mmCIF file with all atom_site columns, C-alpha atoms and ligand atoms in Angstrom:
data_model
loop_
_atom_site.group_PDB
_atom_site.id
_atom_site.type_symbol
_atom_site.label_atom_id
_atom_site.label_alt_id
_atom_site.label_comp_id
_atom_site.label_asym_id
_atom_site.label_entity_id
_atom_site.label_seq_id
_atom_site.pdbx_PDB_ins_code
_atom_site.Cartn_x
_atom_site.Cartn_y
_atom_site.Cartn_z
_atom_site.occupancy
_atom_site.B_iso_or_equiv
_atom_site.pdbx_formal_charge
_atom_site.auth_seq_id
_atom_site.auth_comp_id
_atom_site.auth_asym_id
_atom_site.auth_atom_id
_atom_site.pdbx_PDB_model_num
ATOM   1   C  CA  . MET A 1 1   ? 0.282   16.205  -5.751  1.00 45.00 ? 1   MET A CA  1
ATOM   2   C  CA  . SER A 1 2   ? -3.369  16.812  -4.918  1.00 48.00 ? 2   SER A CA  1
ATOM   3   C  CA  . ASN A 1 3   ? -5.500  14.233  -3.171  1.00 52.00 ? 3   ASN A CA  1
ATOM   4   C  CA  . VAL A 1 4   ? -7.915  14.072  -6.061  1.00 66.00 ? 4   VAL A CA  1
ATOM   5   C  CA  . LEU A 1 5   ? -7.945  10.641  -7.639  1.00 82.00 ? 5   LEU A CA  1
ATOM   6   C  CA  . SER A 1 6   ? -6.727  11.105  -11.159 1.00 89.00 ? 6   SER A CA  1
ATOM   7   C  CA  . THR A 1 7   ? -8.639  8.937   -13.627 1.00 91.00 ? 7   THR A CA  1
ATOM   8   C  CA  . PRO A 1 8   ? -5.727  8.798   -16.130 1.00 92.00 ? 8   PRO A CA  1
ATOM   9   C  CA  . ILE A 1 9   ? -3.493  7.387   -13.384 1.00 93.00 ? 9   ILE A CA  1
ATOM   10  C  CA  . LEU A 1 10  ? -6.114  4.805   -12.411 1.00 95.00 ? 10  LEU A CA  1
ATOM   11  C  CA  . LEU A 1 11  ? -6.379  3.777   -16.053 1.00 95.00 ? 11  LEU A CA  1
ATOM   12  C  CA  . GLN A 1 12  ? -2.588  3.448   -16.265 1.00 95.00 ? 12  GLN A CA  1
ATOM   13  C  CA  . ILE A 1 13  ? -2.452  1.237   -13.170 1.00 97.00 ? 13  ILE A CA  1
ATOM   14  C  CA  . ARG A 1 14  ? -5.117  -1.003  -14.719 1.00 98.00 ? 14  ARG A CA  1
ATOM   15  C  CA  . LYS A 1 15  ? -3.084  -1.184  -17.938 1.00 97.00 ? 15  LYS A CA  1
ATOM   16  C  CA  . ILE A 1 16  ? 0.141   -2.033  -16.088 1.00 97.00 ? 16  ILE A CA  1
ATOM   17  C  CA  . VAL A 1 17  ? -1.616  -4.818  -14.178 1.00 98.00 ? 17  VAL A CA  1
ATOM   18  C  CA  . PHE A 1 18  ? -3.083  -6.146  -17.437 1.00 98.00 ? 18  PHE A CA  1
ATOM   19  C  CA  . ASP A 1 19  ? 0.318   -6.058  -19.188 1.00 97.00 ? 19  ASP A CA  1
ATOM   20  C  CA  . LYS A 1 20  ? 2.473   -7.469  -16.383 1.00 97.00 ? 20  LYS A CA  1
ATOM   21  C  CA  . PHE A 1 21  ? 0.434   -9.192  -13.696 1.00 98.00 ? 21  PHE A CA  1
ATOM   22  C  CA  . ASN A 1 22  ? -2.693  -10.562 -15.342 1.00 98.00 ? 22  ASN A CA  1
ATOM   23  C  CA  . ASP A 1 23  ? -2.800  -13.855 -13.471 1.00 98.00 ? 23  ASP A CA  1
ATOM   24  C  CA  . THR A 1 24  ? -5.059  -14.465 -10.470 1.00 97.00 ? 24  THR A CA  1
ATOM   25  C  CA  . SER A 1 25  ? -2.415  -16.690 -8.838  1.00 97.00 ? 25  SER A CA  1
ATOM   26  C  CA  . LEU A 1 26  ? 0.232   -13.927 -8.950  1.00 97.00 ? 26  LEU A CA  1
ATOM   27  C  CA  . ARG A 1 27  ? 1.110   -11.574 -6.121  1.00 97.00 ? 27  ARG A CA  1
ATOM   28  C  CA  . PHE A 1 28  ? 2.391   -8.138  -7.027  1.00 98.00 ? 28  PHE A CA  1
ATOM   29  C  CA  . THR A 1 29  ? 3.310   -5.067  -5.003  1.00 98.00 ? 29  THR A CA  1
ATOM   30  C  CA  . ASN A 1 30  ? 2.590   -1.360  -5.005  1.00 97.00 ? 30  ASN A CA  1
ATOM   31  C  CA  . ASP A 1 31  ? 6.362   -0.862  -5.484  1.00 96.00 ? 31  ASP A CA  1
ATOM   32  C  CA  . GLU A 1 32  ? 6.391   -2.918  -8.685  1.00 97.00 ? 32  GLU A CA  1
ATOM   33  C  CA  . ILE A 1 33  ? 3.466   -0.935  -10.107 1.00 96.00 ? 33  ILE A CA  1
ATOM   34  C  CA  . PHE A 1 34  ? 5.008   2.344   -8.970  1.00 95.00 ? 34  PHE A CA  1
ATOM   35  C  CA  . GLU A 1 35  ? 8.354   1.591   -10.664 1.00 94.00 ? 35  GLU A CA  1
ATOM   36  C  CA  . ILE A 1 36  ? 6.578   1.241   -14.002 1.00 94.00 ? 36  ILE A CA  1
ATOM   37  C  CA  . LEU A 1 37  ? 4.127   4.082   -13.394 1.00 93.00 ? 37  LEU A CA  1
ATOM   38  C  CA  . LYS A 1 38  ? 6.754   6.681   -12.612 1.00 90.00 ? 38  LYS A CA  1
ATOM   39  C  CA  . THR A 1 39  ? 8.425   6.223   -16.001 1.00 91.00 ? 39  THR A CA  1
ATOM   40  C  CA  . LEU A 1 40  ? 5.393   8.001   -17.502 1.00 88.00 ? 40  LEU A CA  1
ATOM   41  C  CA  . ASP A 1 41  ? 5.275   11.783  -17.865 1.00 82.00 ? 41  ASP A CA  1
ATOM   42  C  CA  . MET A 1 42  ? 1.987   12.242  -16.022 1.00 81.00 ? 42  MET A CA  1
ATOM   43  C  CA  . THR A 1 43  ? 3.294   10.652  -12.821 1.00 81.00 ? 43  THR A CA  1
ATOM   44  C  CA  . LYS A 1 44  ? 6.721   12.238  -12.441 1.00 79.00 ? 44  LYS A CA  1
ATOM   45  C  CA  . SER A 1 45  ? 5.682   14.103  -9.292  1.00 82.00 ? 45  SER A CA  1
ATOM   46  C  CA  . LEU A 1 46  ? 4.059   11.061  -7.697  1.00 86.00 ? 46  LEU A CA  1
ATOM   47  C  CA  . ALA A 1 47  ? 5.532   9.499   -4.540  1.00 89.00 ? 47  ALA A CA  1
ATOM   48  C  CA  . ILE A 1 48  ? 4.937   5.966   -3.327  1.00 88.00 ? 48  ILE A CA  1
ATOM   49  C  CA  . ASP A 1 49  ? 2.843   7.382   -0.464  1.00 88.00 ? 49  ASP A CA  1
ATOM   50  C  CA  . ASP A 1 50  ? 0.495   8.981   -3.004  1.00 90.00 ? 50  ASP A CA  1
ATOM   51  C  CA  . MET A 1 51  ? -0.368  5.552   -4.363  1.00 92.00 ? 51  MET A CA  1
ATOM   52  C  CA  . LYS A 1 52  ? -2.519  4.349   -1.483  1.00 93.00 ? 52  LYS A CA  1
ATOM   53  C  CA  . PRO A 1 53  ? -5.803  6.076   -2.474  1.00 94.00 ? 53  PRO A CA  1
ATOM   54  C  CA  . PHE A 1 54  ? -5.462  4.656   -5.979  1.00 95.00 ? 54  PHE A CA  1
ATOM   55  C  CA  . PHE A 1 55  ? -5.127  1.098   -4.705  1.00 96.00 ? 55  PHE A CA  1
ATOM   56  C  CA  . ASN A 1 56  ? -7.978  1.685   -2.248  1.00 96.00 ? 56  ASN A CA  1
ATOM   57  C  CA  . LYS A 1 57  ? -10.177 2.784   -5.123  1.00 96.00 ? 57  LYS A CA  1
ATOM   58  C  CA  . LEU A 1 58  ? -9.213  -0.249  -7.224  1.00 97.00 ? 58  LEU A CA  1
ATOM   59  C  CA  . HIS A 1 59  ? -10.059 -2.451  -4.242  1.00 97.00 ? 59  HIS A CA  1
ATOM   60  C  CA  . GLN A 1 60  ? -13.485 -0.784  -3.842  1.00 96.00 ? 60  GLN A CA  1
ATOM   61  C  CA  . ASP A 1 61  ? -14.116 -1.290  -7.552  1.00 95.00 ? 61  ASP A CA  1
ATOM   62  C  CA  . GLY A 1 62  ? -13.423 -5.021  -7.230  1.00 97.00 ? 62  GLY A CA  1
ATOM   63  C  CA  . PHE A 1 63  ? -10.308 -4.945  -9.422  1.00 98.00 ? 63  PHE A CA  1
ATOM   64  C  CA  . LEU A 1 64  ? -7.674  -6.048  -6.901  1.00 98.00 ? 64  LEU A CA  1
ATOM   65  C  CA  . ARG A 1 65  ? -7.402  -6.787  -3.202  1.00 97.00 ? 65  ARG A CA  1
ATOM   66  C  CA  . PRO A 1 66  ? -4.647  -6.252  -0.639  1.00 97.00 ? 66  PRO A CA  1
ATOM   67  C  CA  . ILE A 1 67  ? -3.312  -9.504  0.820   1.00 98.00 ? 67  ILE A CA  1
ATOM   68  C  CA  . ALA A 1 68  ? -0.339  -8.395  2.930   1.00 97.00 ? 68  ALA A CA  1
ATOM   69  C  CA  . GLN A 1 69  ? 1.617   -5.376  4.023   1.00 95.00 ? 69  GLN A CA  1
ATOM   70  C  CA  . ASN A 1 70  ? 5.141   -4.814  5.325   1.00 95.00 ? 70  ASN A CA  1
ATOM   71  C  CA  . PHE A 1 71  ? 5.988   -1.170  6.096   1.00 92.00 ? 71  PHE A CA  1
ATOM   72  C  CA  . THR A 1 72  ? 5.177   0.718   2.891   1.00 90.00 ? 72  THR A CA  1
ATOM   73  C  CA  . THR A 1 73  ? 5.085   -2.371  0.689   1.00 95.00 ? 73  THR A CA  1
ATOM   74  C  CA  . GLN A 1 74  ? 1.638   -3.768  -0.040  1.00 96.00 ? 74  GLN A CA  1
ATOM   75  C  CA  . TRP A 1 75  ? 0.979   -7.034  -1.834  1.00 98.00 ? 75  TRP A CA  1
ATOM   76  C  CA  . PHE A 1 76  ? -2.066  -7.462  -4.019  1.00 98.00 ? 76  PHE A CA  1
ATOM   77  C  CA  . LYS A 1 77  ? -3.903  -10.154 -5.915  1.00 98.00 ? 77  LYS A CA  1
ATOM   78  C  CA  . LEU A 1 78  ? -6.535  -9.818  -8.607  1.00 98.00 ? 78  LEU A CA  1
ATOM   79  C  CA  . PHE A 1 79  ? -10.166 -10.646 -7.919  1.00 97.00 ? 79  PHE A CA  1
ATOM   80  C  CA  . GLY A 1 80  ? -10.461 -11.943 -11.460 1.00 97.00 ? 80  GLY A CA  1
ATOM   81  C  CA  . GLU A 1 81  ? -8.598  -12.026 -14.735 1.00 98.00 ? 81  GLU A CA  1
ATOM   82  C  CA  . VAL A 1 82  ? -8.407  -8.642  -16.483 1.00 98.00 ? 82  VAL A CA  1
ATOM   83  C  CA  . GLU A 1 83  ? -9.801  -8.115  -19.977 1.00 97.00 ? 83  GLU A CA  1
ATOM   84  C  CA  . LYS A 1 84  ? -8.880  -5.414  -22.454 1.00 97.00 ? 84  LYS A CA  1
ATOM   85  C  CA  . THR A 1 85  ? -11.737 -3.813  -24.319 1.00 96.00 ? 85  THR A CA  1
ATOM   86  C  CA  . ASN A 1 86  ? -12.769 -0.574  -25.979 1.00 96.00 ? 86  ASN A CA  1
ATOM   87  C  CA  . CYS A 1 87  ? -15.427 1.687   -24.555 1.00 96.00 ? 87  CYS A CA  1
ATOM   88  C  CA  . ASN A 1 88  ? -17.907 2.671   -27.276 1.00 95.00 ? 88  ASN A CA  1
ATOM   89  C  CA  . SER A 1 89  ? -18.838 5.782   -25.370 1.00 96.00 ? 89  SER A CA  1
ATOM   90  C  CA  . CYS A 1 90  ? -15.482 7.463   -24.630 1.00 96.00 ? 90  CYS A CA  1
ATOM   91  C  CA  . ASN A 1 91  ? -13.473 5.440   -27.150 1.00 95.00 ? 91  ASN A CA  1
ATOM   92  C  CA  . ASN A 1 92  ? -10.761 4.677   -24.604 1.00 94.00 ? 92  ASN A CA  1
ATOM   93  C  CA  . GLU A 1 93  ? -8.949  1.375   -24.363 1.00 95.00 ? 93  GLU A CA  1
ATOM   94  C  CA  . ILE A 1 94  ? -9.904  0.076   -20.930 1.00 97.00 ? 94  ILE A CA  1
ATOM   95  C  CA  . HIS A 1 95  ? -8.881  -2.820  -18.700 1.00 98.00 ? 95  HIS A CA  1
ATOM   96  C  CA  . ILE A 1 96  ? -11.547 -4.331  -16.524 1.00 97.00 ? 96  ILE A CA  1
ATOM   97  C  CA  . GLY A 1 97  ? -11.633 -7.331  -14.192 1.00 97.00 ? 97  GLY A CA  1
ATOM   98  C  CA  . LYS A 1 98  ? -13.978 -10.194 -15.089 1.00 95.00 ? 98  LYS A CA  1
ATOM   99  C  CA  . LEU A 1 99  ? -15.679 -9.928  -11.710 1.00 93.00 ? 99  LEU A CA  1
ATOM   100 C  CA  . GLU A 1 100 ? -16.071 -6.158  -11.771 1.00 96.00 ? 100 GLU A CA  1
ATOM   101 C  CA  . GLU A 1 101 ? -19.269 -4.297  -12.547 1.00 94.00 ? 101 GLU A CA  1
ATOM   102 C  CA  . ARG A 1 102 ? -19.367 -3.627  -16.274 1.00 95.00 ? 102 ARG A CA  1
ATOM   103 C  CA  . ILE A 1 103 ? -18.779 0.094   -15.955 1.00 95.00 ? 103 ILE A CA  1
ATOM   104 C  CA  . CYS A 1 104 ? -16.162 1.963   -17.963 1.00 97.00 ? 104 CYS A CA  1
ATOM   105 C  CA  . PRO A 1 105 ? -13.407 3.089   -15.541 1.00 95.00 ? 105 PRO A CA  1
ATOM   106 C  CA  . SER A 1 106 ? -12.899 6.165   -17.698 1.00 95.00 ? 106 SER A CA  1
ATOM   107 C  CA  . CYS A 1 107 ? -16.362 7.617   -18.438 1.00 96.00 ? 107 CYS A CA  1
ATOM   108 C  CA  . LYS A 1 108 ? -18.421 5.567   -15.914 1.00 95.00 ? 108 LYS A CA  1
ATOM   109 C  CA  . ILE A 1 109 ? -20.949 4.442   -18.550 1.00 95.00 ? 109 ILE A CA  1
ATOM   110 C  CA  . SER A 1 110 ? -22.243 0.849   -18.512 1.00 95.00 ? 110 SER A CA  1
ATOM   111 C  CA  . ILE A 1 111 ? -20.500 -1.288  -21.106 1.00 90.00 ? 111 ILE A CA  1
HETATM 112 ZN ZN1 . LIG B 2 .   ? -15.820 4.973   -21.437 1.00 94.84 ? 1   LIG B ZN1 1
#
């Protein structure tokens, strides 16, 4: 697995959070996301240790924030509720937090 942040994986993490953990009062873990993520073809070679840069990026973007850590398990909460929308530019279905900058996480165009 390279260290390059894969946009398709970031988009999948956003989708998983939207589908399963879209509640600002919920706590969820990197392990819970990883369990779902690794059922997809694109992430078969991914290890839990590879996940950290993805969560760091989602924190920088204002999507989620780390609230606790115990060994390799990290707990997160959302900054704001996540909305599903369609990007008119790249035509992807995207999931974006209400408090995030309105930039498409796929093509980086303002939405
Ligand atoms: Zn887009």
